[in-house]
């Protein structure tokens, strides 16, 4: 076991709020989860919405790095003898965000559709997009000198482009967004299926951005309807936010021809109601979340078509999903795999495609696979090893490739020669400023950092907005982290919060989900469930603080700690353990004799902030303290 002791420094307590640290836009997830636990739902919404123009959409589909970092998911459960049983599960932060957005987000209007109990409980924070826009403007009023209405062209209305536009509008610029699709929101609208993200949630959230004065021009392709050269001429700056929309190919024999499609092309066609010739025996190649979106969309489409035209469709239909990875290593989220299994998707794990067989008329007949023995090497680099002797032939009539996406930058041919590329298709970009090698041209989102999560695109869009503001105004923006420490007198937690198990997010039954392709799978928490789940939050911003000058070394705090997270250790003992020696040296001032002092060691992963130590201390040497922080921008 590795021992490491940190002596609390300036950022120590901030860094303990792991959900906020992990969020790319540093949303105070702990703050809104605790607000929900206390029934302050409108506060919770504002905390969630503050840094994130896509809060309602994130409430539905965010990849939730906050949950992966949540300390509740790391707290060991111990039995009565202190033996490890299992680790707990993280707070369902994303689903809790959805709970407050459902009531107070722009999708909650008109007010009369807000649940009755909520209406009597609290008035909606913002009844419509205009009110929300006014609220956002007032939050920024007077804080930063505004730009002078400089026009900024943004290519692509995905979450990165729209987040950049949102913040630029607030910063006093006049952004115009050019979008090739007939709808705004990028992959959220033409990739993520409606059963995960209802279209009206997208429309309402984008309406707020429009209400801020952002001009979103859908159905305009840069490079066809307007040239990049012209944008550079007509606008003070250009932000390229075109994402990575083109499905990667595998170069397999038989890949070119009818009924082999890119997965994102299938999703786009489904989202826009465009016809795509899909058979009834479909193989999806890929093992990530996008592959599941593709497979589950096809399952729904087949079920829907069968329900409408059952008499005319012979035989059974099947959707198989083939991944290089074994079940344990699949990159898709567990919930996708489980729900996909429930919906009848047949998984083929540890198989790599070799060839797509076509018959003499060119129709797809089968995919041939070989056994994949290993996908990653010891350093977790992609380095598959195959057994060519073990083959699998899967008969099918349609193949969907879901093995990654790449950007298309052909519009740079006209007026973009100075936008250098680091590798073909990917512009060279300063990771801090998101500037390209061409003056006044910035990139953001998936195009800047490769395909990641929606919230990464939002963070990137906001960063691009700040850079464009600096470029246009010549004023440098600096981040101030405002940290507040507050001693909490009489701090108490909810009864039994430490033993509450994660409250499952209600979902529709598998047979209900397939009624219609757009039927939402997740039903979401009601008020009671949300408050119960939120009450599990360990509130990592709160921590016991020890006053050494008062401590009488009675060890009462250690005895009473339910998770055994405290240890009272004589410094002379610490000095004998090399790993602890460094911390001890840091702790000791000049002239302090280790033989006469002790230290309290606290295992942060075990502490559940119950305050039992505070209550037990006979000399009031321990106090519960709340630390909160936020980032404020100011001009240098
Ligand atoms: C199928 C799918 C499902 C996903 N699900 C999730 C999820 O559940 N959770 C999560 O956190 N993340 C998810 N992601 C990732 C997330 O959607 C992306 O990271 C995010 O959309 C990237 O944002 P972006 O703005 O950089 O690019 P995009 O969203 O791709 O937007 C780029 C926009 O630029 C437009 N465009 C391109 N070229 C031009 C041109 N020449 N002229 C005008 N417009 C142009 C495109 O039409 C598009 O609207 C998913 C991605 C996919 C593909």
PDB file of C-alpha atoms in Angstrom, residues 61-171:
ATOM      1  CA  UNK A  61     -27.217  13.488 -21.399  1.00  0.00           C
ATOM      2  CA  UNK A  62     -24.016  14.870 -19.896  1.00  0.00           C
ATOM      3  CA  UNK A  63     -21.230  12.312 -19.689  1.00  0.00           C
ATOM      4  CA  UNK A  64     -20.955  13.644 -16.105  1.00  0.00           C
ATOM      5  CA  UNK A  65     -17.257  13.699 -15.218  1.00  0.00           C
ATOM      6  CA  UNK A  66     -18.493  15.070 -11.869  1.00  0.00           C
ATOM      7  CA  UNK A  67     -20.066  11.708 -11.061  1.00  0.00           C
ATOM      8  CA  UNK A  68     -16.915   9.822 -11.991  1.00  0.00           C
ATOM      9  CA  UNK A  69     -15.043  12.044  -9.505  1.00  0.00           C
ATOM     10  CA  UNK A  70     -17.715  12.013  -6.777  1.00  0.00           C
ATOM     11  CA  UNK A  71     -16.148  11.043  -3.462  1.00  0.00           C
ATOM     12  CA  UNK A  72     -19.247   9.169  -2.338  1.00  0.00           C
ATOM     13  CA  UNK A  73     -18.331   6.645  -5.014  1.00  0.00           C
ATOM     14  CA  UNK A  74     -14.988   6.083  -3.319  1.00  0.00           C
ATOM     15  CA  UNK A  75     -16.061   5.809   0.299  1.00  0.00           C
ATOM     16  CA  UNK A  76     -15.440   2.268   1.473  1.00  0.00           C
ATOM     17  CA  UNK A  77     -18.301   0.498   3.180  1.00  0.00           C
ATOM     18  CA  UNK A  78     -16.945  -1.337   6.201  1.00  0.00           C
ATOM     19  CA  UNK A  79     -18.540  -3.987   8.365  1.00  0.00           C
ATOM     20  CA  UNK A  80     -18.789  -3.824  12.155  1.00  0.00           C
ATOM     21  CA  UNK A  81     -15.218  -5.050  12.456  1.00  0.00           C
ATOM     22  CA  UNK A  82     -13.942  -2.340  10.166  1.00  0.00           C
ATOM     23  CA  UNK A  83     -13.390  -4.719   7.247  1.00  0.00           C
ATOM     24  CA  UNK A  84     -13.840  -3.419   3.705  1.00  0.00           C
ATOM     25  CA  UNK A  85     -17.095  -4.606   2.124  1.00  0.00           C
ATOM     26  CA  UNK A  86     -17.428  -2.511  -1.065  1.00  0.00           C
ATOM     27  CA  UNK A  87     -17.195   1.065  -2.243  1.00  0.00           C
ATOM     28  CA  UNK A  88     -20.340   3.163  -2.280  1.00  0.00           C
ATOM     29  CA  UNK A  89     -21.868   4.597  -5.478  1.00  0.00           C
ATOM     30  CA  UNK A  90     -21.545   8.236  -6.583  1.00  0.00           C
ATOM     31  CA  UNK A  91     -24.370  10.735  -6.284  1.00  0.00           C
ATOM     32  CA  UNK A  92     -26.610  10.738  -9.391  1.00  0.00           C
ATOM     33  CA  UNK A  93     -25.573  14.329 -10.089  1.00  0.00           C
ATOM     34  CA  UNK A  94     -26.713  14.439 -13.700  1.00  0.00           C
ATOM     35  CA  UNK A  95     -30.186  13.147 -12.952  1.00  0.00           C
ATOM     36  CA  UNK A  96     -30.492  15.672 -10.112  1.00  0.00           C
ATOM     37  CA  UNK A  97     -29.571  18.461 -12.508  1.00  0.00           C
ATOM     38  CA  UNK A  98     -32.328  17.268 -14.806  1.00  0.00           C
ATOM     39  CA  UNK A  99     -34.762  17.355 -11.898  1.00  0.00           C
ATOM     40  CA  UNK A 100     -34.243  21.099 -11.314  1.00  0.00           C
ATOM     41  CA  UNK A 101     -33.962  21.981 -15.004  1.00  0.00           C
ATOM     42  CA  UNK A 102     -37.283  20.243 -15.663  1.00  0.00           C
ATOM     43  CA  UNK A 103     -38.884  22.752 -13.328  1.00  0.00           C
ATOM     44  CA  UNK A 104     -36.887  25.925 -13.738  1.00  0.00           C
ATOM     45  CA  UNK A 105     -35.095  25.655 -17.069  1.00  0.00           C
ATOM     46  CA  UNK A 106     -36.410  27.240 -20.254  1.00  0.00           C
ATOM     47  CA  UNK A 107     -38.184  23.975 -21.066  1.00  0.00           C
ATOM     48  CA  UNK A 108     -40.408  24.503 -18.017  1.00  0.00           C
ATOM     49  CA  UNK A 109     -42.545  27.168 -19.597  1.00  0.00           C
ATOM     50  CA  UNK A 110     -45.360  27.986 -19.897  1.00  0.00           C
ATOM     51  CA  UNK A 111     -45.732  28.258 -16.173  1.00  0.00           C
ATOM     52  CA  UNK A 112     -49.041  26.425 -16.117  1.00  0.00           C
ATOM     53  CA  UNK A 113     -47.377  23.187 -17.146  1.00  0.00           C
ATOM     54  CA  UNK A 114     -45.092  23.326 -14.134  1.00  0.00           C
ATOM     55  CA  UNK A 115     -46.239  20.760 -11.631  1.00  0.00           C
ATOM     56  CA  UNK A 116     -48.786  22.119  -9.197  1.00  0.00           C
ATOM     57  CA  UNK A 117     -46.795  21.445  -6.092  1.00  0.00           C
ATOM     58  CA  UNK A 118     -43.785  23.206  -7.569  1.00  0.00           C
ATOM     59  CA  UNK A 119     -45.879  26.199  -8.533  1.00  0.00           C
ATOM     60  CA  UNK A 120     -47.130  26.626  -4.997  1.00  0.00           C
ATOM     61  CA  UNK A 121     -43.706  25.844  -3.625  1.00  0.00           C
ATOM     62  CA  UNK A 122     -41.721  28.464  -5.560  1.00  0.00           C
ATOM     63  CA  UNK A 123     -42.256  30.694  -8.561  1.00  0.00           C
ATOM     64  CA  UNK A 124     -40.346  29.615 -11.686  1.00  0.00           C
ATOM     65  CA  UNK A 125     -36.958  31.288 -11.957  1.00  0.00           C
ATOM     66  CA  UNK A 126     -37.488  32.300 -15.554  1.00  0.00           C
ATOM     67  CA  UNK A 127     -40.706  31.718 -17.424  1.00  0.00           C
ATOM     68  CA  UNK A 128     -39.274  32.080 -20.928  1.00  0.00           C
ATOM     69  CA  UNK A 129     -36.187  32.636 -23.018  1.00  0.00           C
ATOM     70  CA  UNK A 130     -36.347  36.448 -22.849  1.00  0.00           C
ATOM     71  CA  UNK A 131     -36.565  36.437 -19.070  1.00  0.00           C
ATOM     72  CA  UNK A 132     -33.660  34.039 -18.872  1.00  0.00           C
ATOM     73  CA  UNK A 133     -31.597  36.236 -21.218  1.00  0.00           C
ATOM     74  CA  UNK A 134     -32.367  39.303 -19.073  1.00  0.00           C
ATOM     75  CA  UNK A 135     -31.350  37.376 -15.958  1.00  0.00           C
ATOM     76  CA  UNK A 136     -28.033  36.430 -17.534  1.00  0.00           C
ATOM     77  CA  UNK A 137     -27.308  39.962 -18.682  1.00  0.00           C
ATOM     78  CA  UNK A 138     -28.039  41.398 -15.267  1.00  0.00           C
ATOM     79  CA  UNK A 139     -25.704  38.845 -13.669  1.00  0.00           C
ATOM     80  CA  UNK A 140     -22.825  40.253 -15.717  1.00  0.00           C
ATOM     81  CA  UNK A 141     -23.839  43.917 -15.616  1.00  0.00           C
ATOM     82  CA  UNK A 142     -20.992  46.257 -14.787  1.00  0.00           C
ATOM     83  CA  UNK A 143     -18.570  43.406 -14.081  1.00  0.00           C
ATOM     84  CA  UNK A 144     -16.553  43.691 -17.299  1.00  0.00           C
ATOM     85  CA  UNK A 145     -16.166  46.487 -19.849  1.00  0.00           C
ATOM     86  CA  UNK A 146     -18.191  45.319 -22.840  1.00  0.00           C
ATOM     87  CA  UNK A 147     -16.858  45.072 -26.387  1.00  0.00           C
ATOM     88  CA  UNK A 148     -18.309  47.508 -28.912  1.00  0.00           C
ATOM     89  CA  UNK A 149     -20.578  45.239 -30.897  1.00  0.00           C
ATOM     90  CA  UNK A 150     -17.827  43.778 -33.094  1.00  0.00           C
ATOM     91  CA  UNK A 151     -19.228  41.147 -35.454  1.00  0.00           C
ATOM     92  CA  UNK A 152     -17.892  37.647 -34.968  1.00  0.00           C
ATOM     93  CA  UNK A 153     -18.599  34.809 -37.415  1.00  0.00           C
ATOM     94  CA  UNK A 154     -18.967  31.367 -35.891  1.00  0.00           C
ATOM     95  CA  UNK A 155     -18.985  28.363 -38.211  1.00  0.00           C
ATOM     96  CA  UNK A 156     -21.103  25.598 -36.703  1.00  0.00           C
ATOM     97  CA  UNK A 157     -24.010  25.787 -34.244  1.00  0.00           C
ATOM     98  CA  UNK A 158     -22.962  22.847 -32.086  1.00  0.00           C
ATOM     99  CA  UNK A 159     -22.536  23.240 -28.336  1.00  0.00           C
ATOM    100  CA  UNK A 160     -19.053  24.721 -28.767  1.00  0.00           C
ATOM    101  CA  UNK A 161     -20.093  27.322 -31.354  1.00  0.00           C
ATOM    102  CA  UNK A 162     -23.259  28.234 -29.453  1.00  0.00           C
ATOM    103  CA  UNK A 163     -21.452  28.471 -26.103  1.00  0.00           C
ATOM    104  CA  UNK A 164     -18.925  30.795 -27.705  1.00  0.00           C
ATOM    105  CA  UNK A 165     -21.790  32.829 -29.186  1.00  0.00           C
ATOM    106  CA  UNK A 166     -23.617  32.920 -25.837  1.00  0.00           C
ATOM    107  CA  UNK A 167     -20.622  34.313 -23.972  1.00  0.00           C
ATOM    108  CA  UNK A 168     -19.600  36.659 -26.793  1.00  0.00           C
ATOM    109  CA  UNK A 169     -23.109  38.148 -26.788  1.00  0.00           C
ATOM    110  CA  UNK A 170     -22.839  38.695 -23.041  1.00  0.00           C
ATOM    111  CA  UNK A 171     -19.399  40.265 -23.553  1.00  0.00           C
TER     112      UNK A 171
END
